Amino acid sequence: MIREIVVVTLSPDGTPHAAPMGLILPPDGAPVLSPFRPSRTLDNLMARRQAVLNYTDDVRVFAGCVCGRRDWPTRPARRVAGGVLETALAHAEVEVVRVEDDPVRPRFTLSIVHEETHAPFRGLNRAKAAVIEGAVLVSRLHLLPARQIDAEMEHLAVAVRKTAAPEEAEAWQWLVDHVAAWRAGRAAGTAA
Ligand SMILES: Cc1cc2nc3c(=O)[nH]c(=O)nc-3n(C[C@H](O)[C@H](O)[C@H](O)COP(=O)(O)O)c2cc1C
């Protein structure tokens, strides 16, 4: 199983760095993070061997990070170098116990050293799921054909229209605007 979370690592100067990542949960094994190169998260994990896994349903963080809005409020973690998102429903503080290096996608096996729950989970929402899918598409703009991006976003927009709160609608608009800006940048010869 893969759960979509927000990893907060600390950069060399101590600045928290937030990035959405898939947390791989093998049936009987320890959790694994696997960032593609190049990645600030990867560099920070290699250097500090610690991170915070934030479980949040605030999908603005997922959409924002892939659109360049990285400045999400955090507070220091209790036991590791990393940041706890203000909107986290829960978080886990982790240490890296194993690195499988790879030229494309290293794997970091993690050990949880501390966990906290902050707020109740209040149910699933289709617009939140759509924003997560849209954010994944935006993170792959350079890999996927424009046709496919447009078709998938058109389909996802239905759930956003029907079920979004203002937060999900705002996050969706960031994604739509980012796709347009990226294409305009490409047409002008510089990707946004
Ligand atoms: C829901 C979601 C899951 C993602 N999972 C991964 C992942 O497992 N590995 C990865 O390298 N990037 C993943 N991404 C893309 C990264 O968040 C994005 O490329 C980010 O900029 C990572 O680079 P950074 O570490 O330099 O911030 C995901 C994006 C989203 C929206």
PDB file of C-alpha atoms and ligand atoms in Angstrom, residues 2-5 9 17-24 33-43 62-63 65-66 70 105 131-137 139-140, ligand 1:
ATOM      1  CA  ILE A   2       1.073   3.572  -0.629  1.00  0.00           C
ATOM      2  CA  ARG A   3      -0.229   6.466   1.483  1.00  0.00           C
ATOM      3  CA  GLU A   4       0.144  10.045   0.280  1.00  0.00           C
ATOM      4  CA  ILE A   5       1.779  12.153   2.978  1.00  0.00           C
ATOM      5  CA  THR A   9      12.949  17.408   6.304  1.00  0.00           C
ATOM      6  CA  HIS A  17      11.390  21.587   3.500  1.00  0.00           C
ATOM      7  CA  ALA A  18       7.919  20.174   2.749  1.00  0.00           C
ATOM      8  CA  ALA A  19       7.300  17.713  -0.100  1.00  0.00           C
ATOM      9  CA  PRO A  20       4.392  15.370  -0.897  1.00  0.00           C
ATOM     10  CA  MET A  21       5.615  11.781  -1.172  1.00  0.00           C
ATOM     11  CA  GLY A  22       4.144   8.322  -1.391  1.00  0.00           C
ATOM     12  CA  LEU A  23       4.891   6.387   1.809  1.00  0.00           C
ATOM     13  CA  ILE A  24       5.331   2.741   0.816  1.00  0.00           C
ATOM     14  CA  LEU A  33      10.299   6.609   1.196  1.00  0.00           C
ATOM     15  CA  SER A  34      11.603   6.622  -2.357  1.00  0.00           C
ATOM     16  CA  PRO A  35      12.323  10.069  -3.861  1.00  0.00           C
ATOM     17  CA  PHE A  36      13.340  10.395  -7.508  1.00  0.00           C
ATOM     18  CA  ARG A  37      16.637  12.164  -8.181  1.00  0.00           C
ATOM     19  CA  PRO A  38      17.151  15.104  -8.072  1.00  0.00           C
ATOM     20  CA  SER A  39      15.315  15.956  -4.857  1.00  0.00           C
ATOM     21  CA  ARG A  40      15.904  18.248  -1.903  1.00  0.00           C
ATOM     22  CA  THR A  41      14.089  15.739   0.309  1.00  0.00           C
ATOM     23  CA  LEU A  42      16.528  13.069  -0.831  1.00  0.00           C
ATOM     24  CA  ASP A  43      19.554  15.285  -0.106  1.00  0.00           C
ATOM     25  CA  PHE A  62      -0.047  18.836  -1.720  1.00  0.00           C
ATOM     26  CA  ALA A  63      -1.155  21.133  -4.547  1.00  0.00           C
ATOM     27  CA  CYS A  65       4.127  22.222  -2.992  1.00  0.00           C
ATOM     28  CA  VAL A  66       4.003  21.018  -6.607  1.00  0.00           C
ATOM     29  CA  ARG A  70       6.361  25.568  -0.182  1.00  0.00           C
ATOM     30  CA  ARG A 105      15.216   6.360  -7.133  1.00  0.00           C
ATOM     31  CA  VAL A 131      -6.758  17.480  -5.923  1.00  0.00           C
ATOM     32  CA  ILE A 132      -4.258  14.767  -4.921  1.00  0.00           C
ATOM     33  CA  GLU A 133      -4.589  13.165  -8.377  1.00  0.00           C
ATOM     34  CA  GLY A 134      -4.278  16.588 -10.026  1.00  0.00           C
ATOM     35  CA  ALA A 135      -1.139  17.326  -7.989  1.00  0.00           C
ATOM     36  CA  VAL A 136       0.403  14.050  -9.154  1.00  0.00           C
ATOM     37  CA  LEU A 137      -0.342  15.043 -12.760  1.00  0.00           C
ATOM     38  CA  SER A 139       4.358  16.837 -10.765  1.00  0.00           C
ATOM     39  CA  ARG A 140       4.627  14.873 -14.054  1.00  0.00           C
TER      40      ARG A 140
HETATM   41  C1  LIG B   1       0.573  12.854  -3.982  1.00  0.00           C
HETATM   42  C2  LIG B   1       2.004  12.989  -4.437  1.00  0.00           C
HETATM   43  C3  LIG B   1       2.905  11.956  -4.220  1.00  0.00           C
HETATM   44  C4  LIG B   1       4.239  12.061  -4.636  1.00  0.00           C
HETATM   45  N1  LIG B   1       5.096  11.039  -4.385  1.00  0.00           N
HETATM   46  C5  LIG B   1       6.395  11.156  -4.754  1.00  0.00           C
HETATM   47  C6  LIG B   1       7.324  10.115  -4.474  1.00  0.00           C
HETATM   48  O1  LIG B   1       6.991   9.078  -3.869  1.00  0.00           O
HETATM   49  N2  LIG B   1       8.603  10.293  -4.884  1.00  0.00           N
HETATM   50  C7  LIG B   1       9.008  11.445  -5.523  1.00  0.00           C
HETATM   51  O2  LIG B   1      10.184  11.572  -5.848  1.00  0.00           O
HETATM   52  N3  LIG B   1       8.145  12.436  -5.799  1.00  0.00           N
HETATM   53  C8  LIG B   1       6.864  12.329  -5.428  1.00  0.00           C
HETATM   54  N4  LIG B   1       5.984  13.340  -5.702  1.00  0.00           N
HETATM   55  C9  LIG B   1       6.487  14.561  -6.368  1.00  0.00           C
HETATM   56  C10 LIG B   1       7.261  15.426  -5.374  1.00  0.00           C
HETATM   57  O3  LIG B   1       6.456  15.902  -4.320  1.00  0.00           O
HETATM   58  C11 LIG B   1       7.869  16.631  -6.077  1.00  0.00           C
HETATM   59  O4  LIG B   1       8.597  16.225  -7.195  1.00  0.00           O
HETATM   60  C12 LIG B   1       8.753  17.370  -5.144  1.00  0.00           C
HETATM   61  O5  LIG B   1       9.189  18.516  -5.780  1.00  0.00           O
HETATM   62  C13 LIG B   1       9.898  16.508  -4.654  1.00  0.00           C
HETATM   63  O6  LIG B   1      11.097  17.148  -4.817  1.00  0.00           O
HETATM   64  P1  LIG B   1      11.891  17.824  -3.595  1.00  0.00           P
HETATM   65  O7  LIG B   1      12.246  16.732  -2.641  1.00  0.00           O
HETATM   66  O8  LIG B   1      13.062  18.451  -4.263  1.00  0.00           O
HETATM   67  O9  LIG B   1      10.954  18.820  -2.985  1.00  0.00           O
HETATM   68  C14 LIG B   1       4.663  13.251  -5.297  1.00  0.00           C
HETATM   69  C15 LIG B   1       3.750  14.287  -5.511  1.00  0.00           C
HETATM   70  C16 LIG B   1       2.438  14.168  -5.097  1.00  0.00           C
HETATM   71  C17 LIG B   1       1.484  15.303  -5.336  1.00  0.00           C
END
